[in-house]
Coordinates of C-alpha atoms in Angstrom, one line a residue:
M1 CA 2.9 -5.0 7.5
A2 CA 0.2 -4.1 10.2
L3 CA -0.1 -6.2 12.8
P4 CA -2.1 -6.1 16.0
A5 CA -0.4 -3.7 18.5
R6 CA -0.6 -6.2 21.4
L7 CA 1.6 -8.7 19.5
T8 CA 4.5 -6.4 19.1
A9 CA 4.2 -5.0 22.6
A10 CA 4.2 -8.8 23.7
L11 CA 7.2 -9.7 21.6
G12 CA 9.1 -6.3 22.3
Q13 CA 9.5 -5.6 18.4
H14 CA 7.8 -6.3 15.3
P15 CA 8.1 -10.0 14.3
D16 CA 10.2 -9.1 11.2
G17 CA 13.0 -8.1 13.5
L18 CA 12.9 -11.1 15.9
T19 CA 15.8 -13.2 16.5
E20 CA 16.1 -16.2 18.8
D21 CA 17.5 -14.1 21.4
D22 CA 13.6 -12.4 21.2
L23 CA 12.6 -16.0 21.1
K24 CA 14.5 -17.1 24.4
K25 CA 13.0 -13.9 26.1
A26 CA 9.5 -15.0 25.2
V27 CA 10.2 -18.3 27.0
D28 CA 11.7 -17.0 29.8
N29 CA 8.5 -14.4 30.3
Q30 CA 6.1 -17.2 29.6
I31 CA 4.6 -15.0 26.7
P32 CA 1.0 -16.6 26.1
E33 CA -0.7 -17.6 23.1
G34 CA -3.4 -15.6 21.8
V35 CA -5.9 -14.6 19.0
D36 CA -2.8 -12.9 17.2
L37 CA 0.2 -15.8 18.4
D38 CA 0.8 -19.2 18.1
W39 CA 3.5 -21.2 19.3
K40 CA 4.5 -24.6 17.4
K41 CA 7.0 -27.2 18.7
D42 CA 6.8 -29.2 15.3
F43 CA 6.7 -28.5 11.8
Y44 CA 3.6 -29.4 9.7
Q45 CA 3.4 -33.0 8.4
G46 CA 3.9 -33.7 4.9
T47 CA 0.5 -35.4 4.8
D48 CA -2.9 -34.5 3.5
A49 CA -3.5 -33.7 7.2
G50 CA -0.6 -31.8 7.9
K51 CA -1.4 -29.5 5.0
K52 CA -4.9 -29.0 6.2
E53 CA -3.6 -28.0 9.7
L54 CA -1.5 -25.3 8.0
A55 CA -4.3 -23.8 5.8
K56 CA -6.4 -24.0 9.0
D57 CA -3.9 -22.2 11.2
V58 CA -3.4 -19.9 8.7
C59 CA -7.0 -19.2 7.9
A60 CA -8.1 -18.7 11.5
M61 CA -5.5 -16.0 12.0
A62 CA -6.3 -14.0 8.9
N63 CA -10.1 -14.1 9.4
T64 CA -9.5 -12.8 12.8
V65 CA -6.8 -10.2 13.4
G66 CA -3.7 -11.3 11.8
G67 CA -0.6 -12.2 13.8
L68 CA 2.3 -14.6 13.8
I69 CA 2.6 -18.5 13.8
V70 CA 6.4 -19.5 15.3
I71 CA 7.3 -23.0 14.6
G72 CA 10.0 -24.2 17.0
V73 CA 8.6 -23.1 20.3
D74 CA 7.0 -25.4 22.5
D75 CA 4.1 -24.4 24.0
G76 CA 4.3 -27.4 26.7
K77 CA 0.6 -27.9 26.3
Q78 CA 0.0 -24.7 28.5
D79 CA -0.5 -22.1 26.0
Y80 CA 2.8 -20.0 26.6
A81 CA 6.1 -20.4 25.3
H82 CA 7.7 -23.0 27.3
A83 CA 10.9 -24.0 25.5
L84 CA 12.5 -23.4 22.3
A85 CA 12.3 -26.4 20.2
P86 CA 14.4 -25.5 16.6
A87 CA 14.8 -28.4 14.4
E88 CA 16.5 -29.4 11.1
P89 CA 14.6 -28.0 8.1
A90 CA 12.1 -31.0 6.9
P91 CA 13.4 -32.3 3.4
G92 CA 11.2 -30.9 0.4
R93 CA 9.1 -28.9 3.3
G94 CA 10.4 -25.0 3.7
E95 CA 9.2 -21.9 2.3
E96 CA 8.2 -22.9 -1.1
W97 CA 6.0 -25.7 0.3
I98 CA 4.3 -23.3 2.8
R99 CA 3.3 -21.3 0.3
S100 CA 2.2 -24.2 -2.1
V101 CA 0.0 -25.5 0.5
L102 CA -1.6 -22.3 1.3
A103 CA -2.2 -21.4 -2.4
N104 CA -4.1 -25.0 -3.0
W105 CA -5.7 -25.2 0.0
I106 CA -7.1 -21.9 1.0
Q107 CA -9.9 -19.9 -1.0
P108 CA -9.7 -17.0 -1.8
V109 CA -5.8 -17.0 -1.2
V110 CA -4.5 -15.0 1.8
P111 CA -2.7 -12.0 0.8
N112 CA 0.3 -10.7 1.9
V113 CA 1.7 -13.9 3.8
D114 CA 5.4 -13.6 4.9
V115 CA 7.5 -16.6 5.6
R116 CA 10.7 -17.0 6.9
S117 CA 13.1 -19.3 8.6
L118 CA 15.3 -18.1 11.7
K119 CA 18.7 -19.6 12.1
S120 CA 19.3 -21.3 15.6
A121 CA 22.5 -21.4 17.5
D122 CA 22.2 -25.2 17.3
E123 CA 24.0 -25.8 14.1
G124 CA 21.9 -26.7 11.3
K125 CA 18.6 -26.1 13.0
V126 CA 15.9 -23.6 12.4
Y127 CA 12.7 -21.8 13.2
W128 CA 9.9 -20.9 11.2
L129 CA 7.6 -17.8 11.3
I130 CA 4.4 -17.2 9.3
T131 CA 3.3 -13.5 9.6
L132 CA -0.1 -12.2 8.3
P133 CA -2.0 -9.2 8.5
P134 CA -5.8 -9.3 8.9
S135 CA -6.9 -10.1 5.4
T136 CA -9.3 -7.8 3.5
Q137 CA -10.4 -11.0 1.6
A138 CA -11.9 -12.6 4.7
P139 CA -13.7 -14.7 5.2
H140 CA -11.0 -17.6 3.8
A141 CA -11.9 -21.3 3.6
V142 CA -10.0 -24.3 3.9
A143 CA -10.8 -26.8 0.9
A144 CA -8.8 -29.7 -0.2
P145 CA -7.8 -29.5 -3.9
G146 CA -10.6 -31.0 -5.7
N147 CA -13.0 -30.8 -3.2
D148 CA -14.1 -27.0 -3.7
Y149 CA -17.6 -28.2 -2.0
N150 CA -16.4 -28.8 1.3
F151 CA -15.3 -25.5 2.7
R152 CA -14.7 -25.1 6.1
V153 CA -14.2 -21.5 7.7
H154 CA -12.1 -20.8 11.1
V155 CA -11.3 -18.2 13.4
R156 CA -9.2 -17.7 16.3
H157 CA -11.0 -18.0 19.2
G158 CA -8.7 -17.2 22.5
T159 CA -5.6 -19.6 22.2
T160 CA -8.0 -22.0 20.1
T161 CA -9.6 -22.5 16.6
R162 CA -13.2 -23.2 16.0
T163 CA -15.1 -23.1 13.0
L164 CA -18.0 -20.7 12.0
A165 CA -21.6 -21.6 11.4
E166 CA -23.6 -20.9 8.1
S167 CA -24.7 -17.6 9.7
E168 CA -21.6 -16.2 10.7
I169 CA -20.0 -17.1 7.4
A170 CA -22.8 -15.1 5.7
Q171 CA -22.2 -12.1 8.2
R172 CA -18.3 -12.1 7.2
Y173 CA -19.5 -12.1 3.3
R174 CA -21.9 -9.1 4.1
D175 CA -18.9 -7.4 6.6
R176 CA -16.5 -8.0 3.3
F177 CA -19.1 -6.2 0.6
H178 CA -19.7 -3.6 3.2
A179 CA -15.7 -2.7 3.3
A180 CA -15.5 -2.5 0.0
S181 CA -18.3 0.0 -0.2
S182 CA -16.9 1.9 2.6
D183 CA -13.4 2.2 1.2
I184 CA -14.9 4.1 -2.0
D185 CA -16.9 6.2 0.4
R186 CA -13.6 6.9 2.3
L187 CA -11.7 7.7 -1.2
H188 CA -14.5 10.3 -2.0
D189 CA -14.5 12.2 1.4
V190 CA -10.6 12.6 1.5
F191 CA -10.6 13.5 -2.3
T192 CA -13.3 15.9 -1.6
A193 CA -11.5 17.5 1.5
G194 CA -8.0 17.6 -0.5
L195 CA -9.7 19.0 -3.5
R196 CA -11.2 21.8 -1.2
C197 CA -8.4 22.9 0.3
L198 CA -6.4 22.9 -3.0
T199 CA -8.7 24.9 -4.5
T200 CA -8.5 27.6 -1.6
H201 CA -4.5 27.4 -1.7
V202 CA -4.4 28.1 -5.7
T203 CA -7.4 30.6 -5.9
A204 CA -6.3 32.8 -2.8
E205 CA -4.6 36.2 -3.4
V206 CA -1.0 36.5 -3.0
P207 CA 0.7 39.6 -1.9
A208 CA 2.3 40.3 -5.4
G209 CA -1.3 40.5 -6.6
G210 CA -3.7 37.7 -8.4
N211 CA -3.3 34.2 -7.2
R212 CA -1.5 31.0 -8.3
A213 CA -3.5 29.9 -10.4
S214 CA -2.1 32.5 -13.0
W215 CA 1.2 30.8 -12.1
Y216 CA 0.3 26.8 -11.9
P217 CA -3.1 26.6 -13.7
V218 CA -3.3 22.9 -13.8
W219 CA -2.7 20.5 -10.9
A220 CA -2.6 16.5 -10.8
T221 CA -4.2 14.8 -7.5
V222 CA -3.6 11.3 -6.1
T223 CA -5.9 10.1 -3.7
A224 CA -5.2 6.7 -1.8
V225 CA -7.1 4.9 0.9
P226 CA -5.5 1.9 2.5
A227 CA -8.1 -1.4 3.1
V228 CA -6.5 -2.1 6.5
R229 CA -6.5 1.5 7.9
G230 CA -3.5 2.6 9.9
N231 CA -3.2 5.0 13.2
C232 CA -1.0 8.0 13.4
S233 CA -1.8 10.3 16.5
L234 CA -1.8 13.9 14.7
T235 CA -3.3 15.6 18.0
T236 CA -0.5 17.7 18.8
Q237 CA 1.6 20.0 17.0
A238 CA 4.9 17.9 17.8
E239 CA 3.3 15.1 16.6
R240 CA 2.0 16.7 13.3
T241 CA 5.7 18.3 12.9
A242 CA 7.1 14.9 13.1
A243 CA 4.7 13.1 11.0
L244 CA 5.4 15.7 8.5
E245 CA 9.3 15.2 8.5
R246 CA 8.9 11.4 8.3
F247 CA 6.9 11.8 5.5
S248 CA 9.0 14.4 3.7
T249 CA 12.1 11.9 4.2
L250 CA 9.9 9.0 2.7
A251 CA 8.8 11.2 -0.2
G252 CA 12.5 12.0 -0.7
Q253 CA 13.1 8.5 -1.8
A254 CA 10.4 8.4 -4.8
V255 CA 11.3 8.6 -8.6
T256 CA 11.9 12.3 -8.3
N257 CA 11.7 14.5 -4.9
S258 CA 9.0 16.7 -6.0
M259 CA 6.7 15.3 -3.4
Q260 CA 8.7 16.9 -0.5
P261 CA 6.6 19.3 1.3
D262 CA 7.0 22.6 2.4
H263 CA 6.9 23.4 6.1
P264 CA 5.6 24.1 8.7
A265 CA 2.9 21.2 9.4
L266 CA -0.5 22.9 8.8
V267 CA -3.4 21.9 11.5
G268 CA -6.3 19.6 10.4
R269 CA -8.8 17.6 11.6
R270 CA -7.3 14.3 12.2
Q271 CA -4.6 15.0 9.6
V272 CA -1.7 17.0 8.7
R273 CA -2.1 20.0 6.0
F274 CA 0.9 21.3 3.8
E275 CA 0.8 23.8 1.0
G276 CA 3.0 24.7 -1.7
I277 CA 4.6 22.5 -3.9
P278 CA 3.3 19.8 -3.2
T279 CA -0.1 20.8 -1.6
G280 CA -1.8 18.1 0.5
Q281 CA -3.4 16.2 3.7
L282 CA -1.8 13.4 5.6
H283 CA -4.8 11.6 7.4
Q284 CA -4.2 9.5 10.5
D285 CA -5.5 6.5 9.0
G286 CA -2.7 6.4 6.4
S287 CA -5.2 7.9 3.7
I288 CA -3.8 10.9 1.8
C289 CA -4.8 13.7 -1.0
A290 CA -1.8 15.1 -2.4
A291 CA -1.6 17.2 -5.4
L292 CA 1.5 18.5 -7.9
P293 CA 1.3 21.1 -10.4
L294 CA 2.0 20.4 -14.0
E295 CA 4.0 22.1 -16.5
I296 CA 2.1 24.3 -19.1
R297 CA 3.4 26.1 -21.8
A298 CA 2.3 28.4 -24.6
A299 CA 2.7 26.8 -28.2
P300 CA 5.6 29.5 -29.9
H301 CA 4.0 29.2 -33.2
D302 CA 0.5 29.9 -31.5
P303 CA 0.8 31.9 -28.5
D304 CA -3.0 32.4 -28.9
G305 CA -3.8 29.0 -29.2
P306 CA -4.2 25.9 -26.8
K307 CA -1.5 25.9 -24.4
K308 CA 0.7 22.4 -24.2
L309 CA 0.5 20.4 -21.1
Y310 CA 3.6 17.9 -21.2
Q311 CA 2.8 14.3 -20.9
R312 CA 6.3 13.0 -19.6
G313 CA 6.1 15.6 -16.7
L314 CA 2.3 14.1 -16.0
E315 CA 4.0 10.6 -15.9
L316 CA 6.6 11.2 -13.7
A317 CA 4.6 13.4 -11.2
L318 CA 1.7 10.4 -10.6
V319 CA 4.7 7.6 -10.0
A320 CA 6.0 10.2 -7.5
Q321 CA 2.8 10.7 -6.1
V322 CA 1.8 6.8 -5.8
Q323 CA 5.3 6.2 -4.1
A324 CA 4.5 8.8 -1.3
A325 CA 1.0 8.0 -0.9
A326 CA 2.1 4.4 -0.1
A327 CA 4.8 5.3 1.7
W328 CA 2.6 7.5 4.1
A329 CA 0.2 4.4 4.3
A330 CA 2.5 2.2 5.3
E331 CA 3.9 4.6 7.7
T332 CA 1.0 4.6 9.5
G333 CA 0.7 0.9 10.0
A334 CA -1.9 0.6 7.2
A335 CA -2.0 -3.0 5.4
G336 CA -3.6 -4.8 2.7
D337 CA -4.7 -3.2 -0.7
L338 CA -4.5 0.6 -1.6
L339 CA -7.1 2.1 -3.4
L340 CA -5.8 5.0 -5.7
S341 CA -7.4 7.8 -7.6
A342 CA -5.9 10.3 -9.7
A343 CA -7.5 13.6 -11.3
L344 CA -6.8 16.5 -13.3
H345 CA -7.7 20.0 -12.4
C346 CA -7.7 23.2 -14.2
F347 CA -8.0 26.4 -12.2
D348 CA -7.8 28.8 -15.3
D349 CA -11.0 29.5 -16.9
D350 CA -9.6 30.9 -20.0
L351 CA -7.5 27.9 -21.0
G352 CA -10.5 26.1 -22.4
S353 CA -8.4 23.2 -24.1
L354 CA -5.1 21.7 -23.8
R355 CA -3.0 20.1 -26.3
L356 CA -1.2 16.8 -25.1
V357 CA 2.7 16.8 -26.2
V358 CA 5.5 14.2 -25.5
S359 CA 8.4 16.7 -26.3
Q360 CA 9.2 19.9 -27.7
S361 CA 8.9 19.1 -31.3
A362 CA 6.4 16.1 -31.5
F363 CA 2.4 16.2 -31.9
Q364 CA 2.2 20.1 -32.2
H365 CA -0.5 20.2 -34.4
G366 CA -2.5 17.4 -32.6
P367 CA -5.8 17.9 -31.3
A368 CA -6.5 20.2 -28.1
G369 CA -9.1 19.1 -25.7
P370 CA -10.7 19.4 -22.1
L371 CA -8.9 17.9 -19.3
P372 CA -10.7 14.6 -18.3
A373 CA -13.7 14.9 -16.3
T374 CA -13.7 11.6 -14.6
P375 CA -10.9 10.3 -12.0
A376 CA -9.1 7.3 -13.1
Q377 CA -9.0 4.2 -10.3
T378 CA -7.1 1.4 -9.5
T379 CA -6.1 -1.0 -6.6
A380 CA -2.5 -2.0 -6.1
A381 CA -0.9 -4.0 -3.1
L382 CA 0.6 -1.6 -0.5
A383 CA 3.5 -3.7 0.1
A384 CA 4.5 -4.3 -3.4
I385 CA 4.6 -0.6 -4.0
T386 CA 6.6 0.4 -1.0
T387 CA 9.2 -2.4 -1.8
D388 CA 9.5 -2.3 -5.3
K389 CA 9.3 0.8 -7.1
K390 CA 8.3 -1.1 -10.5
E391 CA 4.8 -2.0 -8.7
A392 CA 4.8 2.0 -8.1
V393 CA 5.2 2.5 -11.9
I394 CA 2.6 -0.3 -12.9
A395 CA 0.2 1.5 -10.5
A396 CA 0.7 4.9 -12.2
Y397 CA 0.8 3.3 -15.6
S398 CA -2.8 2.3 -15.0
L399 CA -3.8 5.7 -13.8
V400 CA -2.2 7.7 -16.3
S401 CA -3.5 5.0 -19.3
D402 CA -7.1 6.2 -18.2
L403 CA -6.6 9.7 -17.8
L404 CA -4.3 10.2 -21.2
A405 CA -7.0 7.9 -23.1
D406 CA -9.5 10.6 -22.3
M407 CA -7.3 13.4 -23.8
G408 CA -6.7 11.0 -26.9
A409 CA -3.3 10.1 -26.4
H410 CA -2.9 5.9 -27.1
Q411 CA -0.8 5.1 -24.3
P412 CA 1.7 6.8 -22.0
H413 CA 5.1 7.8 -23.5
V414 CA 7.7 6.9 -20.7
L415 CA 6.2 4.5 -18.5
T416 CA 5.6 0.5 -19.8
P417 CA 3.2 -1.8 -18.1
D418 CA 6.0 -3.8 -16.9
G419 CA 7.1 -1.4 -14.6
D420 CA 9.9 0.4 -16.2
I421 CA 10.7 4.0 -17.1
R422 CA 12.0 4.6 -20.9
L423 CA 14.8 6.7 -20.0
D424 CA 15.8 7.5 -23.7
R425 CA 12.6 9.6 -24.0
L426 CA 13.0 11.7 -20.7
E427 CA 15.3 14.0 -22.6
D428 CA 15.5 16.9 -20.2
Y429 CA 13.0 15.4 -17.6
R430 CA 16.0 12.9 -17.1
S431 CA 17.5 15.0 -14.8
T432 CA 14.7 15.1 -12.6
L433 CA 15.0 11.3 -11.7
T434 CA 16.6 11.2 -8.2
G435 CA 15.4 7.9 -6.8
W436 CA 15.6 5.9 -10.2
D437 CA 18.9 4.2 -11.5
A438 CA 19.1 7.3 -14.8
K439 CA 22.3 5.3 -16.4

């Protein structure tokens, strides 16, 4: 989860790893509150006033820069960590109660809120940590259930919370819509740059003669842009090499290891480039464009006719690409939604049309046609994809469904809309699964 750098620096580590000893150090060092940190001695009351206060605190932080609310540390009314104050859990008011309040008292719902309890050495007592990134759905408003026309929009102002005026709220909405448009523009820029590099790589002459298009005429690209951009310095060769090494490790944990890049890391403007299988660019803000070649074979009964494109290979390639894209975005500290686009590219004009097949024997005489001219797009939660492989399959299913529909196929053959992979349909592709339970 991407959080303000100041917060992590002040606490000594990311809030996900905080312990009671870390909270004790915060007290000893008198760590102050700020726009991204709120110390609270007591848990929220179960009354409407208490629920409103919880919603207000979360809204204000989400509408500003994100941050951390710690319940169980007394600020001594001096706006800094003054003393530890863990308490026994309030009956009926734990994680589910917090999430219920946030779901019912905030519109729109704040995404990607993490709620966890932290045990104290004092038997039976706990702290509560509420962590949230800056929201791409801001502004969020507090409204009591059944009173939807009495909104209040709050932001953090130093160590306090204030209510936005109507003109400020209007500007926040304009900012949200502008950000959405900016994401589309950024996706187009990343895709254009990626396709340009891929085209140069595939069509360049090789020492043996000809070019790579004769070996790998058809490629699939996946381009991704996170809503909350990350930041990974890629200025020096050492930084680019380290980034590519880390990406290679993360990509090796995908459904297949097909997204692990060749070395060395190639220089690019605020990016790392890599060529081979795969080919792509890792941008310092967490964006990525990566390409994989797809399996194309001549039909044994009709060697001069349309060649075959194996649907199963396409589906698995897109899952691995989605996983690798999300892993890189998260590695740079990006957060929020991940805007994804998938496209197919042919670098051999002689192919003309392709016949989509799911196995060696099925649909041999099905219709042949050109590759889709329009990319497929979807949006998914970055945190969900990086923590749950099924979420990556769901995102890939959405992308591949649109591409296949343009080619006349009814639906994916091995991916399911629920995030599963039909192992019984993989046949020889089953052996390529390295990051999925293939039993």
